[in-house]
Amino acid sequence: MCLAIPARVVELMDEDMARVDLGGVRKEISLALVDEVALGDYVIVHVGYALSKLDPDEAEKTLALFAESGLDLQAIAEGSA
Amino acid sequence: MCLAIPARVVELMDEDMARVDLGGVRKEISLALVDEVALGDYVIVHVGYALSKLDPDEAEKTLALFAESGLDLQAIAEGSA
Amino acid sequence: MQANYTRPLDLKRGRVDLSHGAGGRVSAQLVRELFARHFANPALDAGDDGAVLPAPGPGERLVMATDAHVVSPLFFPGGDIGCLSVHGTINDVAVMGARPLYLSASFILEEGYPLADLARIVESMARAAREAGVPVVTGDTKVVEQGKGDGVFISTTGLGALPAGRTLSGNQARPGDAILVSGTMGDHGMAIMAQRESLAFDSEIVSDTAALHGLIAQLLEAAPSVRVLRDPTRGGLATTLNEIASQSGVGMVLEEKAIPVREQVDAACELLGLDPLYVANEGKLVVVVPAEHAEAALAALRAHPLGSDAARIGEIVEDANAFVQIRTGFGGKRMVDWLSGEQLPRIC
Amino acid sequence: MQANYTRPLDLKRGRVDLSHGAGGRVSAQLVRELFARHFANPALDAGDDGAVLPAPGPGERLVMATDAHVVSPLFFPGGDIGCLSVHGTINDVAVMGARPLYLSASFILEEGYPLADLARIVESMARAAREAGVPVVTGDTKVVEQGKGDGVFISTTGLGALPAGRTLSGNQARPGDAILVSGTMGDHGMAIMAQRESLAFDSEIVSDTAALHGLIAQLLEAAPSVRVLRDPTRGGLATTLNEIASQSGVGMVLEEKAIPVREQVDAACELLGLDPLYVANEGKLVVVVPAEHAEAALAALRAHPLGSDAARIGEIVEDANAFVQIRTGFGGKRMVDWLSGEQLPRIC
Amino acid sequence: MKYVDEFRDGEVAATLAEAIAREADTGRRYAFMEFCGGHTHAISRYGVTDLLPANVRMIHGPGCPVCVLPIGRIDMAIRLVLERPEVILCTYGDCLRVPASDRLSLLKAKARGGDVRMVYSAADALALARKHPEREVVFFAIGFETTTPPTALVIKQAQLMGLANFSVICNHVLTPSAIMTILESPEVRELGTVPLDGFVGPAHVSTIIGSRPYAFFAEEYRKPVVIAGFEPLDVMQAIRMLIRQVNEGRAEVENEFTRAVSEEGNLKAQALVSEVFELRRSFEWRGLREVPYSALRIRAAFAAQDAERKFDLAFTPVPDNKACECGAILRGVKKPTDCKIFGTVCTPENPMGSCMVSSEGACAAHYNYGRFRDVPVVAA
Amino acid sequence: MKYVDEFRDGEVAATLAEAIAREADTGRRYAFMEFCGGHTHAISRYGVTDLLPANVRMIHGPGCPVCVLPIGRIDMAIRLVLERPEVILCTYGDCLRVPASDRLSLLKAKARGGDVRMVYSAADALALARKHPEREVVFFAIGFETTTPPTALVIKQAQLMGLANFSVICNHVLTPSAIMTILESPEVRELGTVPLDGFVGPAHVSTIIGSRPYAFFAEEYRKPVVIAGFEPLDVMQAIRMLIRQVNEGRAEVENEFTRAVSEEGNLKAQALVSEVFELRRSFEWRGLREVPYSALRIRAAFAAQDAERKFDLAFTPVPDNKACECGAILRGVKKPTDCKIFGTVCTPENPMGSCMVSSEGACAAHYNYGRFRDVPVVAA
Ligand code: SF4
Ligand code: SF4
Ligand SMILES: [Mg+2]
Ligand SMILES: [Mg+2]
Ligand SMILES: [Mg+2]
Ligand SMILES: [Mg+2]
Ligand SMILES: [Mg+2]
Ligand SMILES: [Mg+2]
Ligand SMILES: [Mg+2]
Ligand SMILES: [Mg+2]
Ligand SMILES: [Mg+2]
Ligand SMILES: [Mg+2]
């Protein structure tokens, strides 16, 4: 449920509107539900509204956590080799 | 102007309506503009309304007048022969 | 569970919806349960993007003709859009002198149209194709939103084989040729008009919709010298004759009294202020034939059930202006021009 | 006075009205000043009810295919209904392995449609036909009242010649065969969707509409063993593969990562909740070819400008249930089913 | 069709033609105007001219309600239906193609999204209003005295039913005023400039108004009038009767159409018309300009049914094409082929003047039925 | 696509799969419910199950707002749009095909002449109302906490603009109440009957409500919850985190989706929602029956924007098909293939129960993506 996707704000417009970019596709959305969005921020877009900002640091951390399992695996593989 | 055609009343209906026949085609028309129309009468129909009754005797007389010219012609032709 | 089950189409209460035209499982089902079922023939049954068909015999050329059918109402006395769409295109192939071989059919359906009515149309179409011996070998179906169509539109394309050496064309009429028609004028158009809510009248007028290739075959056998054949559809006899006159660069002189018109069609025309010469036919022929073969041609037409009211109605004359003239039953002369605008009932 | 003068069509400010479809002088004018002018070819110019055409060579069979075109909007990035209606039908003929020869076109116009836009469509159609070398040899035009059509509908029928001995059909796929596509998936459908008022987004996505017979000729020369060709239009690649699987009674296993999809198409699909495998193409091929000739076929596709993104995307397997499976880029496996219903943007 | 076919008989026509030829004085010319489009149509359709001697000439009058409808009235209806989406504008088929300003017509306004519908009868317009209470149904009514009574009837019925969504744009015009205008034109008044020896009087108009209103013309202007049916034999007989009057120096109202026309006309219909309508002080006729007291408007008592009041519609006159010779043609001074743009700029598909608008107009009738006579048959 | 593609990486997936296999205790079975359809979709779409060890089983929850929408609510909208021609009913694409009574759906109601339109956004519905002042625009709003704030916004905007022709049928439902209902079901409560070892918590719902509301379940019912993004790597990581909690005997709320979800959520959106909406005492969920305090309705202060009040709409419950096993499937007791009519009477084209309605429902997901596993590959 709740199809939403991170997109980058490429233009701030009047009336809480913004243009976002997703893989080269651009769409006007509303920022009325989130505060303090800046150009270049990623926001999570749902039915034409930004629901929240996306935190790039946290995204990196999560990706690092995934990778961690890879490292573990590698370590173990090496250990067992 | 004023396309109108003689048609025979084949059915008297409610609310001043009647069904008329023209060469086998039947259509509902209004008799609201003419008085005392009887079954079998011919009426002059225009935009779905009877405008007047057609007088069969007068029609015969008119046809006879046409024919008269024919008789004349013949008489003259014979006279000149 | 069944691996690939689909519940059968609801041909009683169901209606066309957008999914019937979306190209997915439901579209495939509509094709399978309705179109393929009724049109059944090997080329269509293959279920490919195109039909593979035997080519005509050696020396023969192809004739291709197409018509979009948009009649309203879809069902009318004497027929419906289904059989009409078969006859209309077969006739365009046949008047070129060709043996009609195959038909394609493309449907544009309006969202909300009852499947039961669609089924009746498809059955009628299949029956007409079967009776004519001309199978519907390929097709396509699209669905448009409500208010963007009008129930059912059917475009058909016909393919035929033209024997070597035969040339029938609107440009072949020559001064001195006789003009024949295969029967009464205006039946189809008037049968449709009688159904229009705004004009409604009662009559026994029925559409003449019919496939004419049988009649034509008989005619061409008896009178191979026939120069022009055409079916006087939209625009009626008047417009068809003007087309031929202008293609051939000749004039015509018609004999009004000789043109067969049913009494009821005549009467309905009087009521509506129309001229039967401009009212559409869907099962009639105009024939231009050298005068010396006119009687043979006429006899051949009359010998066929679809030509029993055939008549010789006039002749081709020299006239670079391509005027079609008519000697009225009254004794005068006038022009019969192209249909101007469209046929609208008049009060004046 | 001039004997038969008609003022030229007002192609700047004029609009389609019912008289353009009534079959009279105005209809003839529309044909003459617009259709015949742009499509100009001897068969059409004859102005008869059907076109007389040379038949294919000895031993060749005919292929006949038809499509109704009802796209909205009528003009879209990369094309319009005019060129689309030429490409779509040429492709259906070409995927049967036939050389496309002739097209017929049937127009259903909505009262009120601007003649200037109609002229653009006809020009585009004529250009597409010219570039493809496949003339529009016969046609028909009807006009429906406003609110009973949607601007312009075009049904085209194509005729082609199939060389002796060639059999391409959806029922020819065999276990072990390779599955190729000639390029990126979903471009056409997404180019259209981007124009819909309710979804509007900006992108550089353009329709891939193109005539594929040149590409196909090159392919069949390099890999005559090709078993199935099909253009994955409505319903997209997913539905086309399911059609082939069920016609041939085989299964398929696809490699998701191998299926080419443009980044922007992918992104637009994410935005709308759609799957590019179900989005329509109008200039792409699906090819089923014995594995041993797959690389030759791929090379031939890639050597053609319309096949530069061609890819081998999977293989045919034994499966009487005709399931199409896919190995996801993620490492799992799932089915790719027929399109169910129609493609609607989702929020969930 | 009884009472129709007998009056179209070619054999009788031939004998009548002989009689006319015999009775017409070869030493003089006869010019008669058939006022009505119905007669114009019959003459062209049946080729009556071919049956008349060369010295008998028929002049086509202004008696086609479509032809005389001024552009500004159609403009008014088009503005209404395009500006107000709630309006269903209904009218007779004849009105749909009448050209208006900006290359529009009601048919083209329909193509631009206006809800314009053809009706066969005024009653159908009323029915439409009952069927669509949420819409405003406006009936664009045209016609001479013949077509006026049905309009009067539906206006009265709408009032009785309290049908608030039905109204009428009244364009009904009067025959006698038009005849008068022609007789008052300088060319006709100055004897000799234009020969006008008599009138073939209206058929169906006269079923309503009777034969009496024509007496004035006969007496005041010394012009014979013969009321005639619309079948071709009626027309020929009327011509014959006119020739006799001219020959005998008479100027009377005679009635050839006795089978349907009486002296007093249809009193019931007349009463209805005067209950609902009153005279307009002046009304523009296409081709004839402003004609005093020549049209009807809806009485104040039926104001709710008067679309002109209800929607505050204003009439803006639009000048005819400068090259158009309609006025002169309608007065018998010129023939269609005397117009420089006949058959080139002005054709039935693109009429420039009123006479080309409906097939009953002098120019359209000549174009559709007679123009082959203007060009020699050319060998291919 | 940045922040998307990285979370779908097949190579990372393989390493995560290894990690899960390593960490999962081969001596026990794990059953986790992903509440959200978004997770169900990701699992099916990417074939995540193939990357999980055999003893880790995912149960598809009721978290698809389309699936849980009761028939009676759609019936209500259909009645409205078919009975009142002035109504334009707009809704998200997802709702159009949801089957209602009498074999109808909004799409089929459209085919019968109802003016039903798809919108991409609540803002589009509002724009439609401004564009068509003569019509009544009714927005049929569905969705969980994610989709509710936009609806609240347009209701407030409509009130501010004084837009009298815009109203909303509110079908917004609440995630925590649904989770509670599942946890309160007899099978889950009676330990052992149904194994339910933890929840993958909603992604986008949580961007609005934050992670805090789930603490209650973790503490009260001793069920671990891991909030996860909707990308397949997010799901796998969440499963790994759930396995760890189970292995370590913890029952905590953890957040895998920290890049978008905070503890407190989107306070601005929350404030807006509570200004416009209030709790419904009870609401029917398809498959779960009546769930207390599980949905929102429009506050009296916004009554003018409440289509249920404005048009006096009444909800009539419609029983689910008797053979349908949705309830049991949603509680994890049964699988789609346990339903006798799965894949025969009940298919995505003719769904009988809620789980077949949208591609995110358990039955539809299995039908569309997984049914090939149920039948052996048969040689032709
Ligand atoms: S031809 Fe046209 S412009 Fe000339 S007089 Fe006749 S109506 Fe007027
Ligand atoms: S298959 Fe259909 S009927 Fe059976 S449980 Fe699933 S949704 Fe319900
Ligand atoms: Mg044709
Ligand atoms: Mg035809
Ligand atoms: Mg034809
Ligand atoms: Mg197709
Ligand atoms: Mg319709
Ligand atoms: Mg096709
Ligand atoms: Mg195609
Ligand atoms: Mg195809
Ligand atoms: Mg045609
Ligand atoms: Mg439209």
mmCIF file of N, CA and C in Angstrom, chain D residues 73 114 312 328:
data_model
loop_
_atom_site.group_PDB
_atom_site.id
_atom_site.type_symbol
_atom_site.label_atom_id
_atom_site.label_comp_id
_atom_site.label_asym_id
_atom_site.label_seq_id
_atom_site.Cartn_x
_atom_site.Cartn_y
_atom_site.Cartn_z
ATOM 1 N N PRO D 73 -3.942 11.421 -26.212
ATOM 2 C CA PRO D 73 -4.204 12.426 -27.233
ATOM 3 C C PRO D 73 -3.790 11.969 -28.632
ATOM 4 N N PRO D 114 -11.018 20.147 -35.816
ATOM 5 C CA PRO D 114 -10.411 21.139 -36.717
ATOM 6 C C PRO D 114 -9.799 20.490 -37.956
ATOM 7 N N ARG D 312 18.738 -10.308 -25.636
ATOM 8 C CA ARG D 312 18.229 -11.665 -25.438
ATOM 9 C C ARG D 312 17.699 -11.698 -24.021
ATOM 10 N N THR D 328 14.033 -12.459 -11.196
ATOM 11 C CA THR D 328 14.130 -11.025 -10.924
ATOM 12 C C THR D 328 15.582 -10.614 -10.758
#
